[in-house]
CSV table of C-alpha atoms and ligand atoms in Angstrom, one decimal:
chain,number,residue,atom,x,y,z
A,1,MET,CA,87.8,114.4,130.1
A,2,LEU,CA,91.3,115.1,129.0
A,3,ILE,CA,93.6,112.1,129.3
A,4,THR,CA,96.8,112.9,131.3
A,5,ALA,CA,99.9,111.0,132.4
A,6,ASP,CA,98.9,111.1,136.1
A,7,MET,CA,95.6,109.4,135.5
A,8,LYS,CA,95.3,105.9,136.6
A,9,MET,CA,95.5,103.4,133.7
A,10,ALA,CA,92.5,101.4,135.0
A,11,ASP,CA,90.5,104.6,135.0
A,12,LEU,CA,91.4,105.3,131.4
A,13,ILE,CA,89.7,102.0,130.4
A,14,HIS,CA,86.6,102.9,132.4
A,15,LEU,CA,86.5,106.2,130.6
A,16,ASP,CA,86.7,104.6,127.2
A,17,PHE,CA,86.9,100.8,126.8
A,18,GLN,CA,87.7,101.1,123.1
A,19,LEU,CA,91.2,102.3,124.2
A,20,LEU,CA,91.9,98.7,125.2
A,21,ALA,CA,92.9,98.2,121.6
A,22,VAL,CA,95.4,101.1,121.8
A,23,ILE,CA,96.9,99.7,125.0
A,24,GLN,CA,97.3,96.2,123.6
A,25,ARG,CA,98.7,97.4,120.3
A,26,ILE,CA,101.2,99.7,121.9
A,27,GLY,CA,102.5,96.7,123.8
A,28,ILE,CA,101.1,97.0,127.3
A,29,ASN,CA,99.5,94.2,129.2
A,30,LEU,CA,96.6,94.4,131.6
A,31,GLY,CA,96.9,94.1,135.4
A,32,PHE,CA,97.5,97.7,136.3
A,33,ARG,CA,96.5,97.8,140.0
A,34,GLU,CA,96.6,101.5,141.0
A,35,LYS,CA,99.4,102.5,138.7
A,36,THR,CA,99.2,105.7,136.7
A,37,ILE,CA,99.5,105.9,132.9
A,38,ASP,CA,103.0,107.2,133.3
A,39,GLU,CA,104.1,104.4,135.6
A,40,VAL,CA,102.7,101.7,133.4
A,41,CYS,CA,104.3,103.2,130.3
A,42,LYS,CA,107.7,103.4,131.9
A,43,GLU,CA,107.4,99.8,133.1
A,44,ASN,CA,106.6,98.6,129.5
A,45,ASP,CA,109.2,100.8,127.8
A,46,VAL,CA,106.6,102.8,126.0
A,47,ASP,CA,107.1,106.6,125.6
A,48,THR,CA,104.4,108.2,127.8
A,49,ASP,CA,103.8,111.1,125.6
A,50,PHE,CA,103.4,108.9,122.5
A,51,PHE,CA,100.8,106.8,124.4
A,52,ILE,CA,98.9,109.9,125.6
A,53,GLN,CA,98.8,111.5,122.1
A,54,ILE,CA,97.5,108.2,120.5
A,55,ALA,CA,95.0,107.6,123.3
A,56,ARG,CA,93.7,111.2,123.1
A,57,SER,CA,93.3,111.1,119.3
A,58,PHE,CA,91.5,107.7,119.3
A,59,HIS,CA,89.3,108.9,122.1
A,60,ASP,CA,88.3,112.3,120.6
A,61,LYS,CA,88.1,112.6,116.9
A,62,ASP,CA,88.6,116.4,117.0
A,63,TYR,CA,92.0,115.9,118.7
A,64,PHE,CA,94.8,115.2,116.2
A,65,PRO,CA,98.2,116.8,116.9
A,66,LYS,CA,99.8,116.2,113.5
A,67,GLU,CA,103.0,118.2,114.1
A,68,LYS,CA,103.4,116.6,117.5
A,69,PHE,CA,103.1,113.1,115.9
A,70,PHE,CA,106.0,114.0,113.6
A,71,THR,CA,108.3,114.4,116.5
A,72,PHE,CA,107.9,110.7,117.6
A,73,LYS,CA,110.2,108.0,116.4
A,74,ALA,CA,109.1,106.4,113.1
A,75,GLU,CA,109.8,103.0,114.8
A,76,TRP,CA,107.1,103.5,117.4
A,77,LEU,CA,104.6,104.4,114.8
A,78,ILE,CA,105.5,101.4,112.7
A,79,HIS,CA,105.4,99.1,115.6
A,80,PHE,CA,101.9,100.3,116.3
A,81,LEU,CA,100.7,100.0,112.7
A,82,ARG,CA,102.1,96.5,112.5
A,83,ARG,CA,100.3,95.4,115.7
A,84,THR,CA,97.1,96.8,114.2
A,85,HIS,CA,97.6,94.8,111.0
A,86,GLN,CA,98.1,91.7,113.0
A,87,CYS,CA,95.1,92.2,115.1
A,88,ILE,CA,92.9,92.9,112.1
A,89,LEU,CA,94.1,90.0,110.0
A,90,GLU,CA,94.5,87.4,112.7
A,91,TYR,CA,91.6,88.2,114.9
A,92,LYS,CA,88.9,90.6,113.6
A,93,ILE,CA,88.6,89.3,110.0
A,94,PRO,CA,88.4,85.6,111.0
A,95,GLU,CA,85.7,86.6,113.5
A,96,ILE,CA,83.6,88.2,110.9
A,97,GLU,CA,84.2,85.4,108.5
A,98,GLU,CA,83.0,82.9,111.1
A,99,LYS,CA,79.9,84.9,111.7
A,100,ILE,CA,79.1,85.1,108.0
A,101,LYS,CA,79.7,81.3,107.6
A,102,LEU,CA,77.2,80.6,110.5
A,103,MET,CA,74.7,82.8,108.8
A,104,VAL,CA,75.0,81.0,105.5
A,105,GLU,CA,74.5,77.7,107.3
A,106,ASP,CA,71.5,79.1,109.2
A,107,LEU,CA,69.6,80.3,106.2
A,108,LYS,CA,69.2,77.5,103.9
A,109,GLU,CA,66.4,79.0,101.7
A,110,THR,CA,68.1,82.2,101.0
A,111,THR,CA,71.6,80.8,101.0
A,112,ARG,CA,72.3,82.1,97.5
A,113,ASN,CA,72.1,85.6,98.8
A,114,TYR,CA,74.3,84.9,101.8
A,115,GLU,CA,76.7,83.0,99.6
A,116,LEU,CA,77.0,86.2,97.6
A,117,ILE,CA,78.0,88.1,100.8
A,118,LYS,CA,80.4,85.4,101.7
A,119,ASN,CA,82.2,85.7,98.3
A,120,PHE,CA,82.2,89.5,98.5
A,121,PHE,CA,83.9,89.3,101.9
A,122,THR,CA,86.3,86.7,100.7
A,123,GLU,CA,87.4,88.9,97.9
A,124,TYR,CA,87.7,91.8,100.3
A,125,ILE,CA,90.0,89.8,102.6
A,126,ARG,CA,92.2,89.0,99.7
A,127,GLU,CA,92.6,92.6,98.9
A,128,LEU,CA,93.2,93.6,102.5
A,129,ARG,CA,96.0,91.0,102.8
A,130,VAL,CA,97.7,92.3,99.7
A,131,HIS,CA,97.4,95.8,100.9
A,132,MET,CA,98.8,95.1,104.3
A,133,GLU,CA,101.5,92.7,103.0
A,134,LEU,CA,102.8,95.4,100.7
A,135,GLU,CA,103.1,97.7,103.7
A,136,GLU,CA,104.8,95.1,105.8
A,137,THR,CA,107.3,93.9,103.2
A,138,GLN,CA,108.1,97.2,101.4
A,139,VAL,CA,106.9,100.3,103.0
A,140,PHE,CA,107.7,99.6,106.7
A,141,PRO,CA,111.2,98.2,106.0
A,142,TYR,CA,111.9,101.2,103.9
A,143,VAL,CA,110.9,103.6,106.6
A,144,LEU,CA,113.0,101.7,109.2
A,145,ALA,CA,116.0,101.8,106.9
A,146,LEU,CA,115.5,105.5,106.2
A,147,SER,CA,115.3,106.2,109.9
A,148,GLU,CA,118.5,104.2,110.5
A,149,CYS,CA,120.3,106.3,107.8
A,150,ILE,CA,119.2,109.5,109.5
A,151,GLU,CA,120.3,108.3,112.9
A,152,SER,CA,123.8,107.3,111.6
A,153,LYS,CA,123.8,110.4,109.4
A,154,THR,CA,124.8,108.4,106.3
A,155,LYS,CA,123.1,106.2,103.7
A,156,THR,CA,123.7,102.7,105.1
A,157,GLU,CA,124.8,99.8,102.9
A,158,GLY,CA,121.4,98.1,103.2
A,159,PHE,CA,119.6,101.3,102.3
A,160,GLU,CA,121.7,101.8,99.2
A,161,LYS,CA,121.3,98.1,98.2
A,162,TYR,CA,117.5,97.8,98.6
A,163,PHE,CA,115.9,101.2,98.7
A,164,ASN,CA,117.9,103.6,96.7
A,165,GLU,CA,115.3,103.7,94.0
A,166,TYR,CA,112.3,103.6,96.3
A,167,ASN,CA,110.4,106.6,97.7
A,168,ILE,CA,107.2,107.1,99.6
A,169,GLN,CA,105.6,108.8,96.7
A,170,ARG,CA,105.4,105.4,95.0
A,171,TYR,CA,103.5,103.9,97.9
A,172,LEU,CA,101.2,106.9,98.1
A,173,GLU,CA,100.2,106.4,94.5
A,174,ASP,CA,98.8,103.0,95.1
A,175,HIS,CA,97.8,103.4,98.7
A,176,ASN,CA,94.2,102.5,98.0
A,177,ASP,CA,91.1,102.9,100.1
A,178,ILE,CA,90.5,99.8,102.2
A,179,GLU,CA,87.4,101.1,103.9
A,180,GLU,CA,85.1,101.4,100.9
A,181,LYS,CA,84.1,97.8,100.7
A,182,VAL,CA,83.4,97.6,104.4
A,183,PHE,CA,81.2,100.6,103.9
A,184,ASP,CA,79.4,98.8,101.0
A,185,LEU,CA,79.0,95.6,103.0
A,186,LYS,CA,77.4,97.5,105.9
A,187,ASN,CA,74.8,99.1,103.6
A,188,ILE,CA,74.0,95.9,101.8
A,189,LEU,CA,73.4,94.2,105.1
A,190,ILE,CA,71.4,97.0,106.6
A,191,LYS,CA,69.4,98.0,103.5
A,192,TYR,CA,69.2,95.3,100.9
A,193,LEU,CA,69.4,91.7,102.2
A,194,PRO,CA,66.1,90.0,103.1
A,195,PRO,CA,65.9,90.1,106.9
A,196,PRO,CA,67.3,87.0,108.6
A,197,THR,CA,65.4,85.0,111.2
A,198,ASP,CA,68.0,85.2,113.9
A,199,SER,CA,68.5,89.0,114.2
A,200,CYS,CA,70.7,88.6,117.3
A,201,LYS,CA,73.4,86.9,115.2
A,202,TYR,CA,72.8,89.3,112.4
A,203,ASN,CA,73.2,92.3,114.7
A,204,SER,CA,76.4,91.0,116.2
A,205,LEU,CA,77.8,90.6,112.7
A,206,LEU,CA,76.9,94.1,111.8
A,207,PHE,CA,78.4,95.4,115.0
A,208,GLU,CA,81.7,93.7,114.2
A,209,ILE,CA,81.6,95.3,110.8
A,210,PHE,CA,81.1,98.8,112.2
A,211,LYS,CA,84.0,98.2,114.5
A,212,LEU,CA,86.2,97.0,111.7
A,213,GLU,CA,85.3,100.1,109.7
A,214,LYS,CA,86.2,102.4,112.5
A,215,ASP,CA,89.4,100.5,113.2
A,216,LEU,CA,90.5,100.8,109.5
A,217,GLN,CA,89.6,104.5,109.4
A,218,ASP,CA,91.8,105.2,112.5
A,219,HIS,CA,94.6,103.1,111.0
A,220,SER,CA,94.5,104.8,107.6
A,221,LYS,CA,94.4,108.2,109.3
A,222,LEU,CA,97.7,107.4,111.0
A,223,GLU,CA,99.2,106.2,107.7
A,224,ASP,CA,98.0,109.0,105.6
A,225,LYS,CA,98.2,112.0,108.0
A,226,VAL,CA,101.2,111.0,110.0
A,227,LEU,CA,103.4,108.3,108.5
A,228,ILE,CA,103.5,109.5,104.9
A,229,PRO,CA,104.1,113.2,105.6
A,230,LYS,CA,106.7,112.2,108.3
A,231,VAL,CA,108.5,110.0,105.8
A,232,LYS,CA,108.5,112.9,103.3
A,233,LEU,CA,110.2,115.0,106.0
A,234,MET,CA,112.7,112.3,106.6
A,235,GLU,CA,113.5,111.9,102.9
A,236,ASN,CA,114.3,115.6,102.7
A,237,GLU,CA,116.5,115.3,105.8
A,238,LEU,CA,118.4,112.5,104.2
A,239,GLU,CA,118.8,114.5,101.0
A,240,ASN,CA,120.3,117.4,102.9
A,241,LEU,CA,122.7,115.4,105.1
B,1,MET,CA,69.0,113.7,106.3
B,2,VAL,CA,70.9,116.9,105.4
B,3,ARG,CA,74.6,116.4,105.2
B,4,ILE,CA,76.6,119.5,106.1
B,5,LEU,CA,80.3,120.1,105.8
B,6,VAL,CA,81.8,122.8,108.0
B,7,ALA,CA,85.2,124.0,106.7
B,8,GLU,CA,86.5,126.4,109.2
B,9,PRO,CA,90.1,126.8,110.6
B,10,SER,CA,89.1,128.0,114.0
B,11,TYR,CA,88.2,125.2,116.4
B,12,LEU,CA,86.1,127.6,118.5
B,13,VAL,CA,84.0,128.8,115.5
B,14,ARG,CA,83.7,125.3,114.1
B,15,LYS,CA,82.3,124.0,117.4
B,16,GLY,CA,80.0,127.0,117.7
B,17,LEU,CA,78.6,126.4,114.3
B,18,SER,CA,78.1,122.7,115.0
B,19,THR,CA,76.3,123.5,118.2
B,20,ILE,CA,73.9,125.9,116.5
B,21,LEU,CA,73.3,123.4,113.6
B,22,ASN,CA,72.5,120.7,116.2
B,23,GLU,CA,70.0,123.1,117.8
B,24,LEU,CA,68.0,123.3,114.5
B,25,LYS,CA,66.7,119.8,115.2
B,26,THR,CA,66.6,118.9,111.5
B,27,VAL,CA,68.2,115.5,111.2
B,28,THR,CA,71.7,116.4,110.0
B,29,GLN,CA,75.0,114.9,109.7
B,30,ILE,CA,77.8,117.4,110.3
B,31,GLU,CA,81.4,116.8,109.3
B,32,GLU,CA,84.1,119.3,110.3
B,33,ILE,CA,87.4,120.0,108.6
B,34,SER,CA,89.9,122.7,109.4
B,35,SER,CA,92.0,123.2,106.3
B,36,ALA,CA,91.9,123.3,102.5
B,37,ASP,CA,93.9,120.0,102.1
B,38,GLU,CA,91.1,118.0,103.7
B,39,ILE,CA,88.3,119.3,101.4
B,40,ARG,CA,88.5,117.0,98.5
B,41,GLU,CA,88.4,113.9,100.7
B,42,ALA,CA,85.5,115.3,102.7
B,43,LEU,CA,83.5,116.2,99.5
B,44,THR,CA,83.8,112.7,98.0
B,45,SER,CA,83.2,110.8,101.2
B,46,ILE,CA,80.2,112.6,102.7
B,47,ILE,CA,78.8,114.2,99.5
B,48,PRO,CA,77.4,117.2,101.5
B,49,ASN,CA,74.2,119.0,100.5
B,50,MET,CA,75.4,122.1,102.2
B,51,ILE,CA,78.9,123.5,102.7
B,52,ILE,CA,79.7,126.2,105.3
B,53,ILE,CA,83.1,127.5,104.5
B,54,ASN,CA,85.4,130.2,105.8
B,55,THR,CA,86.5,132.6,103.1
B,56,THR,CA,90.2,131.9,104.1
B,57,ILE,CA,89.6,128.4,103.0
B,58,SER,CA,87.4,129.0,99.9
B,59,SER,CA,90.0,131.5,98.6
B,60,MET,CA,92.7,128.8,98.5
B,61,PRO,CA,93.6,127.5,95.0
B,62,GLN,CA,91.5,124.7,93.7
B,63,VAL,CA,89.0,124.7,96.5
B,64,GLU,CA,86.1,126.3,94.5
B,65,GLU,CA,86.9,124.2,91.6
B,66,ASP,CA,86.8,121.0,93.7
B,67,ILE,CA,83.4,122.0,95.1
B,68,ARG,CA,82.0,122.7,91.7
B,69,LYS,CA,83.4,119.4,90.4
B,70,HIS,CA,82.4,117.1,93.2
B,71,THR,CA,79.3,118.6,94.7
B,72,PRO,CA,77.8,121.0,92.1
B,73,ASP,CA,74.4,121.0,93.7
B,74,ALA,CA,75.5,121.8,97.3
B,75,ALA,CA,74.5,125.1,98.8
B,76,VAL,CA,77.6,127.1,99.7
B,77,ILE,CA,77.6,129.5,102.6
B,78,SER,CA,80.6,131.7,103.3
B,79,ILE,CA,81.9,132.7,106.8
B,80,PHE,CA,83.8,136.0,107.0
B,81,ASN,CA,86.3,136.8,109.7
B,82,THR,CA,85.2,140.4,109.5
B,83,PRO,CA,81.9,142.1,110.3
B,84,ILE,CA,79.5,142.2,107.4
B,85,PRO,CA,76.6,144.7,106.8
B,86,LYS,CA,73.2,143.8,108.0
B,87,ASN,CA,70.7,142.4,105.5
B,88,THR,CA,73.3,141.0,103.2
B,89,ASN,CA,72.8,137.9,101.3
B,90,GLU,CA,71.6,135.0,103.3
B,91,LYS,CA,74.5,132.9,102.1
B,92,THR,CA,77.1,134.9,104.1
B,93,LEU,CA,77.8,134.7,107.8
B,94,SER,CA,80.2,136.6,109.9
B,95,VAL,CA,82.0,135.4,113.0
B,96,PHE,CA,80.6,138.6,114.6
B,97,ASP,CA,76.9,137.8,113.9
B,98,ASP,CA,74.9,137.4,117.0
B,99,LYS,CA,72.9,134.2,117.7
B,100,SER,CA,69.6,135.4,116.4
B,101,VAL,CA,71.0,136.4,113.1
B,102,LEU,CA,73.0,133.1,112.8
B,103,ILE,CA,70.0,131.0,113.7
B,104,ASN,CA,67.8,132.7,111.2
B,105,LYS,CA,70.2,132.5,108.3
B,106,LEU,CA,71.1,128.9,109.0
B,107,ARG,CA,67.6,127.8,109.5
B,108,SER,CA,66.3,129.2,106.3
B,109,GLN,CA,69.3,127.7,104.4
B,110,VAL,CA,68.9,124.3,105.9
B,111,LYS,CA,65.2,124.4,105.2
B,112,SER,CA,65.6,125.2,101.6
B,113,VAL,CA,68.3,122.6,101.2
B,114,GLN,CA,66.0,120.1,102.8
B,115,GLN,CA,63.1,120.9,100.5
B,116,THR,CA,65.1,120.4,97.3
B,117,TYR,CA,66.9,117.5,98.8
B,118,ILE,CA,63.7,115.7,99.9
B,119,GLN,CA,62.1,116.2,96.5
B,120,GLN,CA,65.1,114.8,94.7
B,121,GLU,CA,66.2,112.1,97.0
B,122,ASN,CA,63.1,110.7,98.4
B,123,SER,CA,62.9,109.0,95.0
B,124,GLU,CA,65.7,106.7,96.2
B,125,GLU,CA,64.5,104.5,93.3
B,126,LEU,CA,66.9,104.4,90.5
B,127,SER,CA,65.8,105.9,87.2
B,128,GLU,CA,65.5,103.7,84.1
B,129,ARG,CA,68.8,105.0,82.8
B,130,GLU,CA,70.6,104.5,86.1
B,131,ARG,CA,69.4,100.9,86.1
B,132,GLU,CA,70.8,100.4,82.7
B,133,VAL,CA,74.1,101.9,83.7
B,134,LEU,CA,74.2,99.9,86.9
B,135,GLN,CA,73.5,96.6,85.0
B,136,LYS,CA,76.5,97.2,82.8
B,137,ILE,CA,78.8,98.3,85.6
B,138,ALA,CA,77.8,95.2,87.6
B,139,LEU,CA,78.8,93.1,84.7
B,140,GLY,CA,82.3,94.5,85.0
B,141,LYS,CA,82.2,97.0,82.1
B,142,THR,CA,84.3,100.1,82.2
B,143,ASN,CA,82.9,103.6,82.0
B,144,LYS,CA,84.0,103.8,78.4
B,145,GLU,CA,82.3,100.6,77.4
B,146,VAL,CA,79.1,101.6,79.1
B,147,ALA,CA,79.2,105.0,77.3
B,148,ASN,CA,79.7,103.3,73.9
B,149,GLU,CA,76.9,100.8,74.4
B,150,LEU,CA,74.4,103.4,75.6
B,151,PHE,CA,75.4,106.1,73.1
B,152,ILE,CA,76.2,108.6,75.9
B,153,SER,CA,79.4,110.4,76.9
B,154,THR,CA,81.8,109.0,79.5
B,155,HIS,CA,81.1,112.1,81.5
B,156,THR,CA,77.4,111.3,81.6
B,157,VAL,CA,78.2,107.7,82.7
B,158,ILE,CA,80.3,109.1,85.6
B,159,SER,CA,77.5,111.4,86.7
B,160,HIS,CA,75.1,108.5,86.6
B,161,ARG,CA,77.5,106.4,88.7
B,162,LYS,CA,77.7,109.2,91.3
B,163,ASN,CA,73.9,109.3,91.6
B,164,ILE,CA,73.7,105.5,91.9
B,165,THR,CA,76.3,105.5,94.7
B,166,ARG,CA,74.5,108.3,96.5
B,167,LYS,CA,71.1,106.6,96.2
B,168,LEU,CA,72.3,103.1,97.2
B,169,GLY,CA,75.1,103.9,99.6
B,170,ILE,CA,77.4,101.5,97.6
B,171,LYS,CA,80.7,102.7,96.3
B,172,THR,CA,82.6,99.8,94.8
B,173,VAL,CA,82.0,97.7,91.7
B,174,SER,CA,81.8,94.5,93.6
B,175,GLY,CA,79.3,96.1,96.0
B,176,LEU,CA,77.2,97.2,93.0
B,177,THR,CA,77.4,93.7,91.6
B,178,VAL,CA,76.0,92.2,94.8
B,179,TYR,CA,73.2,94.8,94.8
B,180,ALA,CA,72.4,94.0,91.2
B,181,ILE,CA,72.1,90.3,91.8
B,182,LEU,CA,70.0,90.7,95.0
B,183,ASN,CA,67.6,92.9,93.0
B,184,GLN,CA,67.6,90.7,89.9
B,185,ILE,CA,69.1,93.3,87.7
B,186,ILE,CA,71.6,90.7,86.6
B,187,SER,CA,71.7,87.1,87.5
B,188,MET,CA,74.4,85.0,89.2
B,189,GLU,CA,75.0,83.2,85.9
B,190,ASP,CA,75.8,86.4,84.1
B,191,ILE,CA,79.0,87.0,86.1
B,192,SER,CA,80.3,83.5,86.3
C,301,FE2,FE1,98.2,99.6,107.1
C,302,FE2,FE1,97.3,101.2,104.4
């Protein structure tokens, strides 16, 4: 079903509960009563079209209006990406970590194997943090400053001072793949670890890992296919001011 | 499982092809892309056994080279936006082909891919050489070091690594290290 602005927000969640993540990250709280998507967005100062396009692309992987995304404000996109980082680092990762810890405690005999998984994941979290921190402390502030320059039609003082030497190409060169290790972890758990005794716990761990992988894929897609090309357009615009 | 990449700019044609492929009931994974810039990423992430590609995409610069480089063994089938004569090569389709022609061509292609693929990949077991390469990679050695120690070229090491990744479903060095320890190819003490 095509998601439209006159649809009720509550119905949207019934249609696809995974969109709860989008709703939360775009900055909308639950408790919609009978309000439509458009009404809820307006109340929360969220651009309705931006919400619709994001919701449609997360709901249907064939739907991805790249050109349309370029027309939205860089600030909106960055806000959304930041909330995703926050949600992944502060909530999803600790949850998986906790589940792995429980497993290690549960399986005394094969602990060595599970210890191995724990270390693998710990190393991964470290990498993930470095990756996201770089985006938060360099890339996003750069994009926001760039957007300010375009709005005021001149290179601002702050931009000259901090970002004159920076460009998005530099970020692109070391924007590494953060999904690969999650992919590996999934396969190691499914194919190579000796089966655990409590498969209910084990399945719920795997389930979380699948969800994390999907989350990271959607996130990277927005960064690679929307943010980076959009910033390139913005850089050109600034050059030609 | 046969992995198929459909590279076709038209959404309608892409969906049509996927629908027909799904009807073939062979267990397949179908990935769709719509333009030449997506091809390299798709090739390396899904490593297709079969590529169905519109000639408007395959004629773009670099595309054929990328296919040869990343998936040299994949069967490549071309889709033409123009009618093509009957009884042409089985590896060409036209958007004007009717269902029976399409089904026949695609079925025989998928079947032949499946046969070669099953022969080669049912041996999910690593070969002796692949085990040796894996052992050294898991110990943190670079491709060059591995090449020197085994008296083979770096190019050969890379191709062994690709096969290891395809067989095991593990892409990163740390993942391979975990696998190697779990399977006693190296021991925990070796890495610490
Ligand atoms: Fe990010
Ligand atoms: Fe990123």
